[in-house]
Coordinates of C-alpha atoms and ligand atoms in Angstrom, one line a residue:
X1 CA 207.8 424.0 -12.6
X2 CA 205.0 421.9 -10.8
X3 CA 205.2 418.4 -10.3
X4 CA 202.0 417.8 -9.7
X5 CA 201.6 419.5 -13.7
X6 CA 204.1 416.5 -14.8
X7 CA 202.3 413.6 -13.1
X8 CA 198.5 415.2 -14.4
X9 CA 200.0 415.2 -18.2
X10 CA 201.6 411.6 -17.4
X11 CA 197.8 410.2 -16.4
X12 CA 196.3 412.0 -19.7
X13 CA 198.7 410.3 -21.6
X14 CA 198.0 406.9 -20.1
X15 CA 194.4 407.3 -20.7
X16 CA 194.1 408.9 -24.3
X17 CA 192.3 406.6 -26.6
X18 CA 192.7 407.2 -30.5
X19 CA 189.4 406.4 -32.7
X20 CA 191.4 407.2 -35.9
X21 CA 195.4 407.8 -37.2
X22 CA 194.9 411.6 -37.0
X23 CA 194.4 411.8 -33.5
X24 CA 197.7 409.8 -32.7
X25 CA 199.1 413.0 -34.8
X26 CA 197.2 415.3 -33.6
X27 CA 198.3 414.1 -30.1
X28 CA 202.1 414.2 -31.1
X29 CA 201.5 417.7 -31.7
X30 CA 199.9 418.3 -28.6
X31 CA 202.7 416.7 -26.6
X32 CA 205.5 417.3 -28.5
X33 CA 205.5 419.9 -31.4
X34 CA 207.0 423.3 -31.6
X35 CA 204.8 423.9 -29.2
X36 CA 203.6 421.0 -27.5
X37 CA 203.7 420.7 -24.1
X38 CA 206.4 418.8 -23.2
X39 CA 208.3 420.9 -25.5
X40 CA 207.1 423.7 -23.1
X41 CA 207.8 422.2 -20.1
X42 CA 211.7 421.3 -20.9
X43 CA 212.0 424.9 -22.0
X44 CA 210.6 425.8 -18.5
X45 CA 213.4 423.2 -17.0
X46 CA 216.1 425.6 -18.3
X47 CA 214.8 428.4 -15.3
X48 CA 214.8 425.4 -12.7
X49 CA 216.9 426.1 -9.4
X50 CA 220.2 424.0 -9.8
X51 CA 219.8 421.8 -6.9
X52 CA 216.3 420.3 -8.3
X53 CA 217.5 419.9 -12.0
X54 CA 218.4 416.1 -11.2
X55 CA 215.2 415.6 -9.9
X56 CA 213.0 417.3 -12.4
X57 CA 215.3 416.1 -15.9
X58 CA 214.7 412.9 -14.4
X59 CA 211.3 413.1 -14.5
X60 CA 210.5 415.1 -17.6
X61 CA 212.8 412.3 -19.4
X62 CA 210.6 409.7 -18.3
X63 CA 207.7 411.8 -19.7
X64 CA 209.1 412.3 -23.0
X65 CA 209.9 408.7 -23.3
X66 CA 206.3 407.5 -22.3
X67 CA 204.7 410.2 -24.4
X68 CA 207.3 408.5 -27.4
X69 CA 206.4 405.0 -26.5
X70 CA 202.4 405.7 -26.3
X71 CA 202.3 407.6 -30.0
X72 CA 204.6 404.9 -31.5
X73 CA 202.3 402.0 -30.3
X74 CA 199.1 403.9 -31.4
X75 CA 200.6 404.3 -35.0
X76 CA 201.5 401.0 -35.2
X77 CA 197.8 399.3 -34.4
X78 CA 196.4 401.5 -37.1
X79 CA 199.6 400.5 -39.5
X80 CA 198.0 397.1 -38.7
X81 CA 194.6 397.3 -39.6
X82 CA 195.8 399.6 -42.5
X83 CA 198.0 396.6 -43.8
X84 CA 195.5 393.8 -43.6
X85 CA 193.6 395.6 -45.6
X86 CA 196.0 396.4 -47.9
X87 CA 197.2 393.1 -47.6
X88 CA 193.9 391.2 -48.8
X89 CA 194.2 390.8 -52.6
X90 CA 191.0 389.7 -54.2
X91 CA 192.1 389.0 -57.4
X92 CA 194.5 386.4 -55.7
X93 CA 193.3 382.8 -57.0
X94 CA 192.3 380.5 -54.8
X95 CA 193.8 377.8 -52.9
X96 CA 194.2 374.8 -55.4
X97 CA 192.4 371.4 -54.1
X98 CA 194.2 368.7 -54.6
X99 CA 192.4 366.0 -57.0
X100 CA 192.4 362.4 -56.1
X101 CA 192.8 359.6 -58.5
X102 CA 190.9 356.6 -59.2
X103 CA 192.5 353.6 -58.2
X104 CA 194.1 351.5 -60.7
X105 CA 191.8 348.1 -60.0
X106 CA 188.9 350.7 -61.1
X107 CA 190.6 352.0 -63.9
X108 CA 191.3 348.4 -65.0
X109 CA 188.1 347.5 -64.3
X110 CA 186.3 350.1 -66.6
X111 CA 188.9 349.4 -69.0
X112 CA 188.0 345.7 -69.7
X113 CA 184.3 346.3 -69.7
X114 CA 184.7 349.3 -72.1
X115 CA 186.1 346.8 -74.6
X116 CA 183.6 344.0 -74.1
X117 CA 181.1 346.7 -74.1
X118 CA 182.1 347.7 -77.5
X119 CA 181.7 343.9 -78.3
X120 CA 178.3 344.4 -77.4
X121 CA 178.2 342.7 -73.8
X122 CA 176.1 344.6 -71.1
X123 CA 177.6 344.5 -67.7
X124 CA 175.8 342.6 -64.7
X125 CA 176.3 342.3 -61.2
X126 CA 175.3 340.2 -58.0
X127 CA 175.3 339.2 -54.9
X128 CA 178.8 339.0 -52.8
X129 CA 177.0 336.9 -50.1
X130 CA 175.7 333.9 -52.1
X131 CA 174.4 330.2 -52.0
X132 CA 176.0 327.2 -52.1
X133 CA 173.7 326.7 -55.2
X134 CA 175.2 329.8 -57.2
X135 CA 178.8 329.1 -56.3
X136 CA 179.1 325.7 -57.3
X137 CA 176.0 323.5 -57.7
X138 CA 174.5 325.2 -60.7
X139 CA 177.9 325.1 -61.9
X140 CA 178.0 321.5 -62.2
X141 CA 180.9 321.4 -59.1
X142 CA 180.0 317.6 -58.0
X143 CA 179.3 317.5 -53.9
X144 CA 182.9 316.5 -52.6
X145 CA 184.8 319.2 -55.0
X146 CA 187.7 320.6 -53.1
X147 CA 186.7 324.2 -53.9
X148 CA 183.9 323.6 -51.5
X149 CA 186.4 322.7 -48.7
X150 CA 186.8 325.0 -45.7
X151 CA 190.3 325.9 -46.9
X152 CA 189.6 327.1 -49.9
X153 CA 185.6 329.2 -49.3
X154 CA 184.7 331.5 -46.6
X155 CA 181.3 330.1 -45.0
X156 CA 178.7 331.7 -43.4
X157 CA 176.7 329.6 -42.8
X158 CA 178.0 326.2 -43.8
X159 CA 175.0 323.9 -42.7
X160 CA 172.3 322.8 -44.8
X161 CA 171.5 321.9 -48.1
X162 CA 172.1 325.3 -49.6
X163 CA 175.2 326.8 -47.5
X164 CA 175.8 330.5 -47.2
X165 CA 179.2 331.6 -48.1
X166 CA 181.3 334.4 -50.0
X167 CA 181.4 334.1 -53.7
X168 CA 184.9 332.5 -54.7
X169 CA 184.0 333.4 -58.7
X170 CA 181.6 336.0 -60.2
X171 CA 180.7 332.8 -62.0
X172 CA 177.9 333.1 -59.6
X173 CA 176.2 336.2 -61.5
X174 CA 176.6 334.8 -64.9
X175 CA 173.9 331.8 -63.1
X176 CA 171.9 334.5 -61.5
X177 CA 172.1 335.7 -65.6
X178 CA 171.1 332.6 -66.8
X179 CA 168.0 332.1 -64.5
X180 CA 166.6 335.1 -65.7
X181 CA 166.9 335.9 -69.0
X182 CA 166.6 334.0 -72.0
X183 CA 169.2 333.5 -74.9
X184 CA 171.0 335.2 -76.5
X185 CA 173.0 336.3 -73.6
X186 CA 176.2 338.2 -73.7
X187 CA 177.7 339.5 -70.1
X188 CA 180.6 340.8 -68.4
X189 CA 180.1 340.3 -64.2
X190 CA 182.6 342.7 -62.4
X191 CA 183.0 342.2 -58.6
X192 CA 184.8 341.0 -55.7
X193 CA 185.6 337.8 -54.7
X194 CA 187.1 335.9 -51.7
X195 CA 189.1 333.1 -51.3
X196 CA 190.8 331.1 -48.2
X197 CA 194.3 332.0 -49.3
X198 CA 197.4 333.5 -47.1
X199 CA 198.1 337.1 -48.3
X200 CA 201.7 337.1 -49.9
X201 CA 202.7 339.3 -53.3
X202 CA 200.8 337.1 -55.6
X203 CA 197.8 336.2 -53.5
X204 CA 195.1 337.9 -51.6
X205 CA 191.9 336.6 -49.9
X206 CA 190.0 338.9 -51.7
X207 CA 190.6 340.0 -55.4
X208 CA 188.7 341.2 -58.2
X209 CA 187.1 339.5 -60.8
X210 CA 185.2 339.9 -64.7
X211 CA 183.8 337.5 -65.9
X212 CA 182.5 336.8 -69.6
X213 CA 179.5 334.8 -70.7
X214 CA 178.1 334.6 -74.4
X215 CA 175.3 332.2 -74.8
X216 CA 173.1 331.6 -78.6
X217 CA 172.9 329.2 -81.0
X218 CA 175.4 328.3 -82.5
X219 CA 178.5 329.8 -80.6
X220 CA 181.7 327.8 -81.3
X221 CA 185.1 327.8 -79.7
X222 CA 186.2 329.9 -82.7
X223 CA 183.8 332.9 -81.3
X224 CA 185.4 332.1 -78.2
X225 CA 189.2 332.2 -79.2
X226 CA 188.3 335.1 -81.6
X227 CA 187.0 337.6 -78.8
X228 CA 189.7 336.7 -76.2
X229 CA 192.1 337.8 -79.2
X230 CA 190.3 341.3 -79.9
X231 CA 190.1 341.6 -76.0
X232 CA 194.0 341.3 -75.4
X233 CA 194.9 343.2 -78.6
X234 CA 192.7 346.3 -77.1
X235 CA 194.0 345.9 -73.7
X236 CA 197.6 345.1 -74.5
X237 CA 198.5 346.5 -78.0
X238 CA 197.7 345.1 -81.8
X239 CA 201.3 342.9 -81.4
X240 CA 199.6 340.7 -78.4
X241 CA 199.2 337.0 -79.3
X242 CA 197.6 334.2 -77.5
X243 CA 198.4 331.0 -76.7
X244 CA 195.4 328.3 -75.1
X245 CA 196.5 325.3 -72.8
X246 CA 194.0 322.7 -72.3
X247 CA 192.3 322.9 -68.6
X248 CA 189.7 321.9 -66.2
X249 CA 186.7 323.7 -64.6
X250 CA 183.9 322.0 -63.8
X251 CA 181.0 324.3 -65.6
X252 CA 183.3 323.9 -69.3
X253 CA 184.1 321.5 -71.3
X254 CA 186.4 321.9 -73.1
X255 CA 187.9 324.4 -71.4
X256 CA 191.5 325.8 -71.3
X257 CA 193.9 328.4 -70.1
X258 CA 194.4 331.7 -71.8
X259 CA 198.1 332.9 -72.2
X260 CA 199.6 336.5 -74.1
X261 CA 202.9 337.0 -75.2
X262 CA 204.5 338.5 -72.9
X263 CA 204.0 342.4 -73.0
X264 CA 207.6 343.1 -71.8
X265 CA 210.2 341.0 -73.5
X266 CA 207.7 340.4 -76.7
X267 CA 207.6 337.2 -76.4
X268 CA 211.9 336.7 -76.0
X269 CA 211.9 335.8 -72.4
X270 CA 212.4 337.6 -69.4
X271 CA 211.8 337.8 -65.4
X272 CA 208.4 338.8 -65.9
X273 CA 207.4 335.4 -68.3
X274 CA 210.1 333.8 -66.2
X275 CA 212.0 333.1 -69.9
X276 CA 208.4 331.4 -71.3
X277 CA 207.2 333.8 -73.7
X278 CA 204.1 333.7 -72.2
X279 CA 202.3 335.0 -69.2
X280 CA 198.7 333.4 -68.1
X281 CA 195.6 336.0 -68.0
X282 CA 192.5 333.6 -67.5
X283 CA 190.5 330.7 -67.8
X284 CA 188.0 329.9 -70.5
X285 CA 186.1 327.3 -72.6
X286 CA 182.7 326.0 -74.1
X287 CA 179.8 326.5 -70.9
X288 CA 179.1 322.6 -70.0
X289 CA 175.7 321.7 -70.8
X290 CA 174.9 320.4 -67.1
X291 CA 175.2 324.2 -66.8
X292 CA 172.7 325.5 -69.2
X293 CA 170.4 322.7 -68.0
X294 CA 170.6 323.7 -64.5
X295 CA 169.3 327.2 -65.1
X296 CA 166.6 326.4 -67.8
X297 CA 168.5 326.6 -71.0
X298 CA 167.7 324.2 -73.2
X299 CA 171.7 322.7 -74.0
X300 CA 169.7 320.9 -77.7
X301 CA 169.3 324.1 -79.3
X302 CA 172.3 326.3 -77.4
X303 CA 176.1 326.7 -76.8
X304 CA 178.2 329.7 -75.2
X305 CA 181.2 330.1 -74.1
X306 CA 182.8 331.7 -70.9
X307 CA 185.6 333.1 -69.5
X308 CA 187.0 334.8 -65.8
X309 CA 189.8 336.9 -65.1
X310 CA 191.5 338.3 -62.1
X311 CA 191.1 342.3 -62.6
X312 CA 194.4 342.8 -60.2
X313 CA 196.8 340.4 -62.4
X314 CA 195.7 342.2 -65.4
X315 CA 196.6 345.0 -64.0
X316 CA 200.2 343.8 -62.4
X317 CA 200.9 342.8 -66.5
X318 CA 199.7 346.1 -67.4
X319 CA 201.6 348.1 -64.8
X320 CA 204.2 345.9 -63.6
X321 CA 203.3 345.8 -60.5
X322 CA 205.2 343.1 -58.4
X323 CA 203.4 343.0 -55.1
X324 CA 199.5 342.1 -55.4
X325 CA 199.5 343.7 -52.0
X326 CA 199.6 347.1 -53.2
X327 CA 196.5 347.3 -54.6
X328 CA 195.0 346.5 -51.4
X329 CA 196.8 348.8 -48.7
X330 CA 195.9 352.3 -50.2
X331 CA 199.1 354.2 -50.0
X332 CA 198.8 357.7 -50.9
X333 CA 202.2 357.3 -52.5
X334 CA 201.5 354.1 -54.7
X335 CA 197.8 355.6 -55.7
X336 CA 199.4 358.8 -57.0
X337 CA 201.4 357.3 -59.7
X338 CA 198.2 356.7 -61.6
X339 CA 197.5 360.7 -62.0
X340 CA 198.9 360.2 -64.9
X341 CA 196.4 357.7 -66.5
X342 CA 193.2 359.1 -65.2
Ligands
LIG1 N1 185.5 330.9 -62.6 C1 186.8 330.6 -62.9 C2 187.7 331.1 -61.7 O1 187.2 331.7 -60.8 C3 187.3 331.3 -64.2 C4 186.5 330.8 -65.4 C5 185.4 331.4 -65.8 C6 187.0 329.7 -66.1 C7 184.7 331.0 -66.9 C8 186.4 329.3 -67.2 C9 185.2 329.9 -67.6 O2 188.9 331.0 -61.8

């Protein structure tokens, strides 16, 4: 037995490369089948002189376990590539995406102009930057009105005759409305609005609005009460009534303050109605004629009515929502509880 036979076989070893699983066999064979030669050489062993059997077992064990350990990791990086292949199943559906939701102002929001729609009102919109002129002078708000204060109306430019500011009301669109087209009119104005206010549960410096404006001749305050009913019966079941305080706005006379029964308790009294009945939704009444004048609409021959309502307390009533704030901060875990009502 040569040694120099041993350490030759040791380097092939080392250096065999497999292209395929049957030469990692074939090599086993080679090495150590029936008559591989490793096989061969530990039959030579048996003739080896006693005093170098300790030196040669050691050796030829070391060969044998190398040989082992090189076969084994071949076979196992073709078992690899063999199982990701297996392991790819096409007809496996794919990964799911997950759907978002509409948020629940929007879903509100296309809710109340669906209904008026079906009323027959089309839906305009304007301007979130506006004039002093749209705001509140076309609306027959005198010069010294609080509304106009700095407390109460984000300016942007507050000199002038005609400040620049952010709308407080969408009020402004049913003027923008009013300039441009001619009775009859019959609008719903969607949109934000912002207003000097500390943000607590109940109020936000910015909110969301629709407004309502039907002008022809002959509109009455019976048209007026008659499609705030239909409206609350669609949005809040057939068992909704209404109940009208007399208010104050500057661009209606008369005007007044729209409440429902209360949705929760039916009308019995509860936390919600705070034991009324009765829980406010918005503010109506007849359009002044200052108002019509001041946009070109001849206040002889024509009377309308008009009404506003905050989309995000509609929508509190609706969903019970107790903190105004919600609507505002996008939580993930808040939005996903109106999957349901997409
Ligand atoms: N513009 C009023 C507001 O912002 C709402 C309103 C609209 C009241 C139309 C009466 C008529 O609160």
């Amino acid at each position: 037995m040569d040694r120099k036979d041993i350490d030759n076989l040791l380097d092939k070893i080392e250096q065999f490369r497999a292209e395929k699983l049957q030469d990692v066999e074939e090599l086993r064979v080679k090495l150590l089948g029936k008559k591989g030669e490793i096989t061969r050489l530990f039959e030579e062993f048996r003739s080896v002189a006693p005093e170098m059997k300790r030196e040669f077992g050691k050796v030829l064990n070391e060969l044998k376990t190398k040989a082992a350990e090189k076969i084994e990791s071949l076979r196992e990086s073709f078992e690899d590539i063999l199982d990701t292949d297996t392991k790819t199943d096409f007809t496996k559906p794919g990964d799911a995406f997950e759907l978002g939701t509409r948020h629940p102002i929007s879903l509100v929001r296309e809710e109340i102009l669906d209904i008026f729609g079906r009323f027959g009102f089309a839906v305009a919109e304007g301007p979130e930057i506006e004039d002093d002129w749209h705001v509140f002078s076309a609306l027959n708000f005198p010069p010294e009105h609080p509304a106009r204060d700095m407390q109460d109306t984000f300016f942007i430019n507050p000199a002038g005759d005609d400040p620049i500011l952010l709308r407080t009301h969408t009020s402004s669109v049913q003027v923008r409305t009013m300039e441009r087209q001619k009775p009859p009119i019959r609008v719903v104005c969607p949109g934000r609005v912002f207003r000097n206010e500390a943000i607590s549960a109940r109020a936000h410096c910015i909110f969301h609005q629709v407004e309502g404006l039907y002008i022809d001749e002959g509109v009455s305050f019976a048209d007026l009460k008659q499609a705030i009913l239909l409206f609350v019966q669609e949005m809040f079941g057939p068992q909704t009534q209404i109940r009208m305080r007399p208010s104050y706005f500057p661009f209606t006379e008369p005007s007044t303050e729209v409440d429902i029964s209360c949705n929760i308790c039916g009308g019995k009294g509860c936390n919600i109605c705070k034991g009324t009945g009765w829980l406010e939704i918005m503010g109506a009444g007849m359009v002044d004629p200052n108002v019509l004048e001041a946009s070109g609409i001849d206040s002889t021959k024509y009377t309308g009515f008009a009404f506003g309502m905050g989309i995000e307390r509609i929508a509190m009533l609706k969903w019970m929502v107790n903190d105004l704030r919600h609507y505002f901060e996008n939580d993930a875990r808040f939005l996903k509880e109106f999957r349901s009502v997409l």
